[in-house]
Amino acid sequence: MSGRIFPTAQDAENAFYDALERCDLDGMMAVWAEDEDIVCVHPGGARLTGQDQVRESWGRIFAAGPRARVHITQQVAISAMMLAVHSVHENFTVEGDARAQVPMIATNVYLRTAAGWRMIVHHASPAPVQAAPVQPKEAAPKFLH
Amino acid sequence: MSGRIFPTAQDAENAFYDALERCDLDGMMAVWAEDEDIVCVHPGGARLTGQDQVRESWGRIFAAGPRARVHITQQVAISAMMLAVHSVHENFTVEGDARAQVPMIATNVYLRTAAGWRMIVHHASPAPVQAAPVQPKEAAPKFLH
């Protein structure tokens, strides 16, 4: 597993979406905590838990190679000392496909570990097809302490 | 808003599903933090933020009156001092409908406030129709400190 250290939850989130765009499996797994309680729900998918299931699922997703770009909007972030929760809209654009994609709604949870911040939960589900963003709010992160 | 105090995140979660079963809007909103950054994603729905949107959505859901029971299984819980994250399967049974329902996968996040633990995120999405539970694991809650 990578020894990469993310000093903030936002750094981990940036690395997550960077790895996702690049279909970089090692980069993706370097973002996740080395913990059997990690939880990953892909859009329309079952709940996966633990390193093996999560790695295997990203491996399948990445097998087709990089085709999509993702632009993150409408982040709501709530941070405490050891855990941080980010709710975001993932806006994908697919190479060679000009159609607008439905955004995915993701809840991402990060844990502060001895090796920096790591992802412990990624739960994504498609927004309704016709839903415009309910509130175009760019909230400032909230820090509890 | 209710002055009800939940001493643990689990107490808040129990009250959440109790209010959901009883279609008790005041009971439901008593579980949520009084915070404009609360986030609620109903299955297939858009992301809702803030007390007004969240209350309005539950009001619509509860308008039909209580018909369903919900049984929570496969909880994975990760708790820190100020935030707790629970991933659960929500297994609904609908009165007068013997068909098995697809479980919902929910990520619930709780915040320790001055008034006890309150919900700040509820993100639910349907599990795939044919997915058996991937891992029938009843994990013990993990406490970080």
mmCIF file of C-alpha atoms in Angstrom:
data_model
loop_
_atom_site.group_PDB
_atom_site.id
_atom_site.type_symbol
_atom_site.label_atom_id
_atom_site.label_comp_id
_atom_site.label_asym_id
_atom_site.label_seq_id
_atom_site.Cartn_x
_atom_site.Cartn_y
_atom_site.Cartn_z
ATOM 1 C CA MET A 1 0.000 0.000 0.000
ATOM 2 C CA SER A 2 1.215 3.488 -0.767
ATOM 3 C CA GLY A 3 2.880 5.576 1.891
ATOM 4 C CA ARG A 4 1.375 8.734 0.461
ATOM 5 C CA ILE A 5 0.268 11.165 3.163
ATOM 6 C CA PHE A 6 -2.658 13.528 2.771
ATOM 7 C CA PRO A 7 -2.370 16.424 5.239
ATOM 8 C CA THR A 8 -6.062 17.353 4.913
ATOM 9 C CA ALA A 9 -9.303 15.606 4.011
ATOM 10 C CA GLN A 10 -9.477 17.863 0.964
ATOM 11 C CA ASP A 11 -6.091 16.567 -0.200
ATOM 12 C CA ALA A 12 -7.449 13.027 0.067
ATOM 13 C CA GLU A 13 -10.571 14.037 -1.862
ATOM 14 C CA ASN A 14 -8.524 15.666 -4.610
ATOM 15 C CA ALA A 15 -6.401 12.511 -4.914
ATOM 16 C CA PHE A 16 -9.551 10.362 -5.005
ATOM 17 C CA TYR A 17 -11.015 12.197 -8.004
ATOM 18 C CA ASP A 18 -7.623 12.459 -9.686
ATOM 19 C CA ALA A 19 -7.174 8.675 -9.422
ATOM 20 C CA LEU A 20 -10.738 8.172 -10.630
ATOM 21 C CA GLU A 21 -10.134 10.270 -13.751
ATOM 22 C CA ARG A 22 -6.834 8.572 -14.493
ATOM 23 C CA CYS A 23 -8.144 5.055 -13.734
ATOM 24 C CA ASP A 24 -5.151 4.708 -11.440
ATOM 25 C CA LEU A 25 -5.916 1.770 -9.151
ATOM 26 C CA ASP A 26 -2.867 2.156 -6.914
ATOM 27 C CA GLY A 27 -3.523 5.879 -6.624
ATOM 28 C CA MET A 28 -7.146 5.154 -5.760
ATOM 29 C CA MET A 29 -6.330 2.605 -3.082
ATOM 30 C CA ALA A 30 -3.687 4.918 -1.590
ATOM 31 C CA VAL A 31 -6.577 7.237 -0.703
ATOM 32 C CA TRP A 32 -8.500 4.618 1.264
ATOM 33 C CA ALA A 33 -7.821 3.745 4.885
ATOM 34 C CA GLU A 34 -6.211 0.365 5.419
ATOM 35 C CA ASP A 35 -9.213 -0.797 7.350
ATOM 36 C CA GLU A 36 -11.710 -3.599 6.969
ATOM 37 C CA ASP A 37 -14.542 -1.201 7.847
ATOM 38 C CA ILE A 38 -14.209 0.955 4.749
ATOM 39 C CA VAL A 39 -17.507 1.206 2.845
ATOM 40 C CA CYS A 40 -18.002 1.893 -0.863
ATOM 41 C CA VAL A 41 -21.331 2.170 -2.700
ATOM 42 C CA HIS A 42 -21.016 2.760 -6.441
ATOM 43 C CA PRO A 43 -24.078 4.225 -8.224
ATOM 44 C CA GLY A 44 -26.734 1.505 -8.284
ATOM 45 C CA GLY A 45 -24.345 -0.924 -6.654
ATOM 46 C CA ALA A 46 -24.343 -3.066 -3.552
ATOM 47 C CA ARG A 47 -22.503 -1.992 -0.458
ATOM 48 C CA LEU A 48 -18.894 -3.132 -0.526
ATOM 49 C CA THR A 49 -16.797 -3.360 2.609
ATOM 50 C CA GLY A 50 -13.106 -3.887 3.209
ATOM 51 C CA GLN A 51 -10.002 -3.389 1.102
ATOM 52 C CA ASP A 52 -10.453 -6.489 -1.087
ATOM 53 C CA GLN A 53 -13.991 -5.731 -2.250
ATOM 54 C CA VAL A 54 -13.261 -2.037 -2.746
ATOM 55 C CA ARG A 55 -10.048 -2.638 -4.712
ATOM 56 C CA GLU A 56 -11.706 -5.298 -6.870
ATOM 57 C CA SER A 57 -14.601 -2.964 -7.732
ATOM 58 C CA TRP A 58 -12.353 -0.087 -8.779
ATOM 59 C CA GLY A 59 -10.258 -2.518 -10.795
ATOM 60 C CA ARG A 60 -13.353 -3.485 -12.780
ATOM 61 C CA ILE A 61 -14.411 0.142 -13.242
ATOM 62 C CA PHE A 62 -10.921 1.180 -14.353
ATOM 63 C CA ALA A 63 -10.466 -1.754 -16.760
ATOM 64 C CA ALA A 64 -11.920 0.255 -19.662
ATOM 65 C CA GLY A 65 -9.263 2.927 -19.238
ATOM 66 C CA PRO A 66 -9.623 6.672 -18.721
ATOM 67 C CA ARG A 67 -12.490 8.231 -20.655
ATOM 68 C CA ALA A 68 -14.248 10.590 -18.272
ATOM 69 C CA ARG A 69 -13.439 13.859 -16.578
ATOM 70 C CA VAL A 70 -15.147 14.766 -13.349
ATOM 71 C CA HIS A 71 -15.841 18.240 -12.041
ATOM 72 C CA ILE A 72 -16.818 18.529 -8.399
ATOM 73 C CA THR A 73 -19.408 21.119 -7.402
ATOM 74 C CA GLN A 74 -21.615 22.119 -4.505
ATOM 75 C CA GLN A 75 -19.427 20.732 -1.792
ATOM 76 C CA VAL A 76 -20.804 20.794 1.723
ATOM 77 C CA ALA A 77 -18.007 19.934 4.153
ATOM 78 C CA ILE A 78 -18.251 19.228 7.853
ATOM 79 C CA SER A 79 -15.006 18.537 9.647
ATOM 80 C CA ALA A 80 -14.159 17.456 13.147
ATOM 81 C CA MET A 81 -10.822 16.466 14.625
ATOM 82 C CA MET A 82 -10.797 12.875 13.432
ATOM 83 C CA LEU A 83 -13.531 12.655 10.803
ATOM 84 C CA ALA A 84 -14.582 14.837 7.898
ATOM 85 C CA VAL A 85 -17.718 14.488 5.778
ATOM 86 C CA HIS A 86 -17.968 15.956 2.291
ATOM 87 C CA SER A 87 -21.161 15.926 0.247
ATOM 88 C CA VAL A 88 -20.527 16.735 -3.413
ATOM 89 C CA HIS A 89 -22.002 16.599 -6.883
ATOM 90 C CA GLU A 90 -19.812 14.693 -9.336
ATOM 91 C CA ASN A 91 -20.288 16.077 -12.847
ATOM 92 C CA PHE A 92 -18.855 13.700 -15.433
ATOM 93 C CA THR A 93 -18.003 14.481 -19.025
ATOM 94 C CA VAL A 94 -17.269 11.481 -21.188
ATOM 95 C CA GLU A 95 -14.787 11.729 -24.039
ATOM 96 C CA GLY A 96 -16.561 11.511 -27.399
ATOM 97 C CA ASP A 97 -20.003 11.954 -25.833
ATOM 98 C CA ALA A 98 -21.341 15.483 -25.846
ATOM 99 C CA ARG A 99 -24.516 14.629 -23.970
ATOM 100 C CA ALA A 100 -24.895 16.092 -20.515
ATOM 101 C CA GLN A 101 -24.541 13.412 -17.884
ATOM 102 C CA VAL A 102 -26.704 13.218 -14.809
ATOM 103 C CA PRO A 103 -24.598 14.285 -11.837
ATOM 104 C CA MET A 104 -23.808 11.776 -9.146
ATOM 105 C CA ILE A 105 -24.414 12.714 -5.535
ATOM 106 C CA ALA A 106 -21.573 11.491 -3.321
ATOM 107 C CA THR A 107 -21.106 11.355 0.399
ATOM 108 C CA ASN A 108 -17.395 11.010 1.165
ATOM 109 C CA VAL A 109 -16.099 10.425 4.684
ATOM 110 C CA TYR A 110 -12.451 10.800 5.669
ATOM 111 C CA LEU A 111 -10.661 9.602 8.780
ATOM 112 C CA ARG A 112 -7.542 11.136 10.249
ATOM 113 C CA THR A 113 -5.114 8.247 10.643
ATOM 114 C CA ALA A 114 -1.517 8.088 11.775
ATOM 115 C CA ALA A 115 -0.681 8.323 8.055
ATOM 116 C CA GLY A 116 -2.773 11.414 7.325
ATOM 117 C CA TRP A 117 -6.342 11.645 6.113
ATOM 118 C CA ARG A 118 -7.822 8.642 4.328
ATOM 119 C CA MET A 119 -11.208 7.853 2.841
ATOM 120 C CA ILE A 120 -13.402 5.449 4.798
ATOM 121 C CA VAL A 121 -16.779 5.898 3.059
ATOM 122 C CA HIS A 122 -17.715 6.695 -0.547
ATOM 123 C CA HIS A 123 -21.457 6.499 -1.246
ATOM 124 C CA ALA A 124 -22.555 7.652 -4.699
ATOM 125 C CA SER A 125 -25.975 7.600 -6.313
ATOM 126 C CA PRO A 126 -27.385 9.267 -9.424
ATOM 127 C CA ALA A 127 -29.280 12.516 -9.033
ATOM 128 C CA PRO A 128 -32.745 12.458 -10.610
ATOM 129 C CA VAL A 129 -32.591 13.085 -14.341
ATOM 130 C CA GLN A 130 -34.562 16.300 -14.323
ATOM 131 C CA ALA A 131 -33.292 17.719 -11.073
ATOM 132 C CA ALA A 132 -31.560 20.990 -11.440
ATOM 133 C CA PRO A 133 -29.263 21.594 -8.504
ATOM 134 C CA VAL A 134 -31.626 22.386 -5.674
ATOM 135 C CA GLN A 135 -29.470 25.060 -4.215
ATOM 136 C CA PRO A 136 -26.374 26.361 -6.014
ATOM 137 C CA LYS A 137 -24.661 26.830 -2.722
ATOM 138 C CA GLU A 138 -20.904 26.830 -2.428
ATOM 139 C CA ALA A 139 -20.707 26.425 1.293
ATOM 140 C CA ALA A 140 -17.505 27.182 3.082
ATOM 141 C CA PRO A 141 -16.163 24.201 4.984
ATOM 142 C CA LYS A 142 -17.259 24.088 8.560
ATOM 143 C CA PHE A 143 -14.748 23.170 11.197
ATOM 144 C CA LEU A 144 -16.048 22.008 14.508
ATOM 145 C CA HIS A 145 -12.784 22.453 16.305
ATOM 146 C CA MET B 1 -37.748 22.369 17.579
ATOM 147 C CA SER B 2 -37.754 19.581 20.094
ATOM 148 C CA GLY B 3 -35.466 19.715 23.073
ATOM 149 C CA ARG B 4 -35.015 15.954 22.991
ATOM 150 C CA ILE B 5 -31.454 14.896 23.817
ATOM 151 C CA PHE B 6 -29.801 11.798 22.364
ATOM 152 C CA PRO B 7 -26.865 10.709 24.534
ATOM 153 C CA THR B 8 -25.332 8.581 21.757
ATOM 154 C CA ALA B 9 -25.355 8.492 17.959
ATOM 155 C CA GLN B 10 -27.140 5.146 18.214
ATOM 156 C CA ASP B 11 -29.928 6.773 20.225
ATOM 157 C CA ALA B 12 -30.319 9.335 17.448
ATOM 158 C CA GLU B 13 -30.358 6.552 14.835
ATOM 159 C CA ASN B 14 -32.992 4.605 16.753
ATOM 160 C CA ALA B 15 -35.146 7.744 16.987
ATOM 161 C CA PHE B 16 -34.664 8.401 13.267
ATOM 162 C CA TYR B 17 -36.010 4.981 12.226
ATOM 163 C CA ASP B 18 -38.729 5.113 14.878
ATOM 164 C CA ALA B 19 -39.946 8.456 13.516
ATOM 165 C CA LEU B 20 -39.685 7.106 9.961
ATOM 166 C CA GLU B 21 -41.891 4.112 10.800
ATOM 167 C CA ARG B 22 -44.442 6.242 12.628
ATOM 168 C CA CYS B 23 -44.427 9.032 10.022
ATOM 169 C CA ASP B 24 -43.794 11.402 12.897
ATOM 170 C CA LEU B 25 -42.518 14.621 11.345
ATOM 171 C CA ASP B 26 -41.748 16.395 14.625
ATOM 172 C CA GLY B 27 -39.995 13.278 15.904
ATOM 173 C CA MET B 28 -38.012 13.069 12.669
ATOM 174 C CA MET B 29 -36.913 16.689 12.738
ATOM 175 C CA ALA B 30 -35.948 16.391 16.414
ATOM 176 C CA VAL B 31 -33.254 13.962 15.270
ATOM 177 C CA TRP B 32 -31.661 16.399 12.820
ATOM 178 C CA ALA B 33 -29.143 19.059 13.776
ATOM 179 C CA GLU B 34 -30.468 22.606 13.650
ATOM 180 C CA ASP B 35 -27.993 23.489 10.971
ATOM 181 C CA GLU B 36 -28.224 24.754 7.422
ATOM 182 C CA ASP B 37 -25.521 22.291 6.354
ATOM 183 C CA ILE B 38 -27.575 19.154 6.968
ATOM 184 C CA VAL B 39 -27.777 16.947 3.869
ATOM 185 C CA CYS B 40 -30.498 14.444 2.951
ATOM 186 C CA VAL B 41 -30.614 12.247 -0.150
ATOM 187 C CA HIS B 42 -33.734 10.091 -0.425
ATOM 188 C CA PRO B 43 -33.502 7.036 -2.723
ATOM 189 C CA GLY B 44 -33.398 8.352 -6.292
ATOM 190 C CA GLY B 45 -33.800 11.888 -5.070
ATOM 191 C CA ALA B 46 -31.861 15.105 -5.397
ATOM 192 C CA ARG B 47 -29.608 16.313 -2.632
ATOM 193 C CA LEU B 48 -31.519 18.408 -0.133
ATOM 194 C CA THR B 49 -29.785 20.796 2.239
ATOM 195 C CA GLY B 50 -30.957 22.718 5.277
ATOM 196 C CA GLN B 51 -33.846 22.328 7.687
ATOM 197 C CA ASP B 52 -36.552 23.669 5.344
ATOM 198 C CA GLN B 53 -35.845 21.311 2.435
ATOM 199 C CA VAL B 54 -35.338 18.320 4.696
ATOM 200 C CA ARG B 55 -38.531 18.937 6.720
ATOM 201 C CA GLU B 56 -40.569 19.530 3.577
ATOM 202 C CA SER B 57 -39.352 16.266 2.026
ATOM 203 C CA TRP B 58 -40.191 14.172 5.062
ATOM 204 C CA GLY B 59 -43.574 15.885 5.253
ATOM 205 C CA ARG B 60 -44.328 14.699 1.722
ATOM 206 C CA ILE B 61 -43.078 11.185 2.437
ATOM 207 C CA PHE B 62 -45.100 10.967 5.659
ATOM 208 C CA ALA B 63 -48.314 12.368 4.125
ATOM 209 C CA ALA B 64 -49.535 8.874 3.201
ATOM 210 C CA GLY B 65 -49.367 7.761 6.822
ATOM 211 C CA PRO B 66 -47.538 4.867 8.423
ATOM 212 C CA ARG B 67 -47.490 1.700 6.311
ATOM 213 C CA ALA B 68 -43.972 0.342 6.465
ATOM 214 C CA ARG B 69 -41.771 -1.242 9.076
ATOM 215 C CA VAL B 70 -38.023 -1.017 8.779
ATOM 216 C CA HIS B 71 -35.479 -3.461 10.124
ATOM 217 C CA ILE B 72 -31.873 -2.298 10.224
ATOM 218 C CA THR B 73 -29.118 -4.800 9.478
ATOM 219 C CA GLN B 74 -25.406 -4.957 8.686
ATOM 220 C CA GLN B 75 -24.468 -1.817 10.500
ATOM 221 C CA VAL B 76 -20.898 -0.638 10.153
ATOM 222 C CA ALA B 77 -20.253 2.153 12.655
ATOM 223 C CA ILE B 78 -17.235 4.389 12.934
ATOM 224 C CA SER B 79 -17.262 6.899 15.760
ATOM 225 C CA ALA B 80 -14.975 9.722 16.749
ATOM 226 C CA MET B 81 -15.428 12.326 19.440
ATOM 227 C CA MET B 82 -17.647 14.703 17.494
ATOM 228 C CA LEU B 83 -18.831 12.730 14.472
ATOM 229 C CA ALA B 84 -20.151 9.221 13.971
ATOM 230 C CA VAL B 85 -20.794 7.456 10.669
ATOM 231 C CA HIS B 86 -23.167 4.509 10.371
ATOM 232 C CA SER B 87 -23.616 2.503 7.186
ATOM 233 C CA VAL B 88 -26.724 0.315 7.308
ATOM 234 C CA HIS B 89 -29.113 -1.701 5.221
ATOM 235 C CA GLU B 90 -32.740 -0.613 5.653
ATOM 236 C CA ASN B 91 -35.062 -3.565 5.116
ATOM 237 C CA PHE B 92 -38.633 -2.373 4.636
ATOM 238 C CA THR B 93 -41.790 -4.435 4.952
ATOM 239 C CA VAL B 94 -44.923 -2.777 3.670
ATOM 240 C CA GLU B 95 -48.267 -3.521 5.286
ATOM 241 C CA GLY B 96 -50.487 -5.547 2.957
ATOM 242 C CA ASP B 97 -47.610 -6.316 0.579
ATOM 243 C CA ALA B 98 -45.899 -9.643 1.123
ATOM 244 C CA ARG B 99 -43.293 -9.103 -1.597
ATOM 245 C CA ALA B 100 -39.737 -8.758 -0.465
ATOM 246 C CA GLN B 101 -38.517 -5.207 -0.864
ATOM 247 C CA VAL B 102 -35.085 -4.296 -2.139
ATOM 248 C CA PRO B 103 -33.049 -3.060 0.817
ATOM 249 C CA MET B 104 -31.929 0.530 0.898
ATOM 250 C CA ILE B 105 -28.285 1.282 1.620
ATOM 251 C CA ALA B 106 -27.961 4.271 3.936
ATOM 252 C CA THR B 107 -25.023 6.322 5.103
ATOM 253 C CA ASN B 108 -26.001 8.198 8.255
ATOM 254 C CA VAL B 109 -23.728 10.775 9.873
ATOM 255 C CA TYR B 110 -24.255 12.155 13.365
ATOM 256 C CA LEU B 111 -22.740 15.208 15.019
ATOM 257 C CA ARG B 112 -22.266 15.689 18.740
ATOM 258 C CA THR B 113 -23.875 19.030 19.503
ATOM 259 C CA ALA B 114 -24.440 20.905 22.751
ATOM 260 C CA ALA B 115 -27.859 19.214 22.736
ATOM 261 C CA GLY B 116 -26.579 15.660 22.272
ATOM 262 C CA TRP B 117 -26.079 13.691 19.064
ATOM 263 C CA ARG B 118 -27.998 14.807 15.982
ATOM 264 C CA MET B 119 -28.160 13.616 12.400
ATOM 265 C CA ILE B 120 -26.381 15.767 9.813
ATOM 266 C CA VAL B 121 -26.337 13.468 6.769
ATOM 267 C CA HIS B 122 -28.742 10.784 5.539
ATOM 268 C CA HIS B 123 -27.884 9.375 2.110
ATOM 269 C CA ALA B 124 -30.010 6.425 0.965
ATOM 270 C CA SER B 125 -30.000 4.555 -2.336
ATOM 271 C CA PRO B 126 -31.537 1.259 -3.414
ATOM 272 C CA ALA B 127 -29.372 -1.843 -3.403
ATOM 273 C CA PRO B 128 -29.304 -3.705 -6.730
ATOM 274 C CA VAL B 129 -32.358 -5.932 -7.125
ATOM 275 C CA GLN B 130 -30.459 -9.199 -7.275
ATOM 276 C CA ALA B 131 -27.756 -8.402 -4.794
ATOM 277 C CA ALA B 132 -27.689 -10.643 -1.836
ATOM 278 C CA PRO B 133 -25.932 -8.972 1.030
ATOM 279 C CA VAL B 134 -22.301 -9.064 0.047
ATOM 280 C CA GLN B 135 -21.039 -9.846 3.477
ATOM 281 C CA PRO B 136 -23.402 -10.696 6.346
ATOM 282 C CA LYS B 137 -21.121 -9.018 8.769
ATOM 283 C CA GLU B 138 -22.429 -7.582 12.004
ATOM 284 C CA ALA B 139 -19.468 -5.409 12.800
ATOM 285 C CA ALA B 140 -19.046 -4.122 16.292
ATOM 286 C CA PRO B 141 -18.919 -0.336 16.424
ATOM 287 C CA LYS B 142 -15.444 1.067 16.254
ATOM 288 C CA PHE B 143 -14.532 3.907 18.539
ATOM 289 C CA LEU B 144 -11.564 6.013 17.645
ATOM 290 C CA HIS B 145 -11.273 7.588 21.078
#
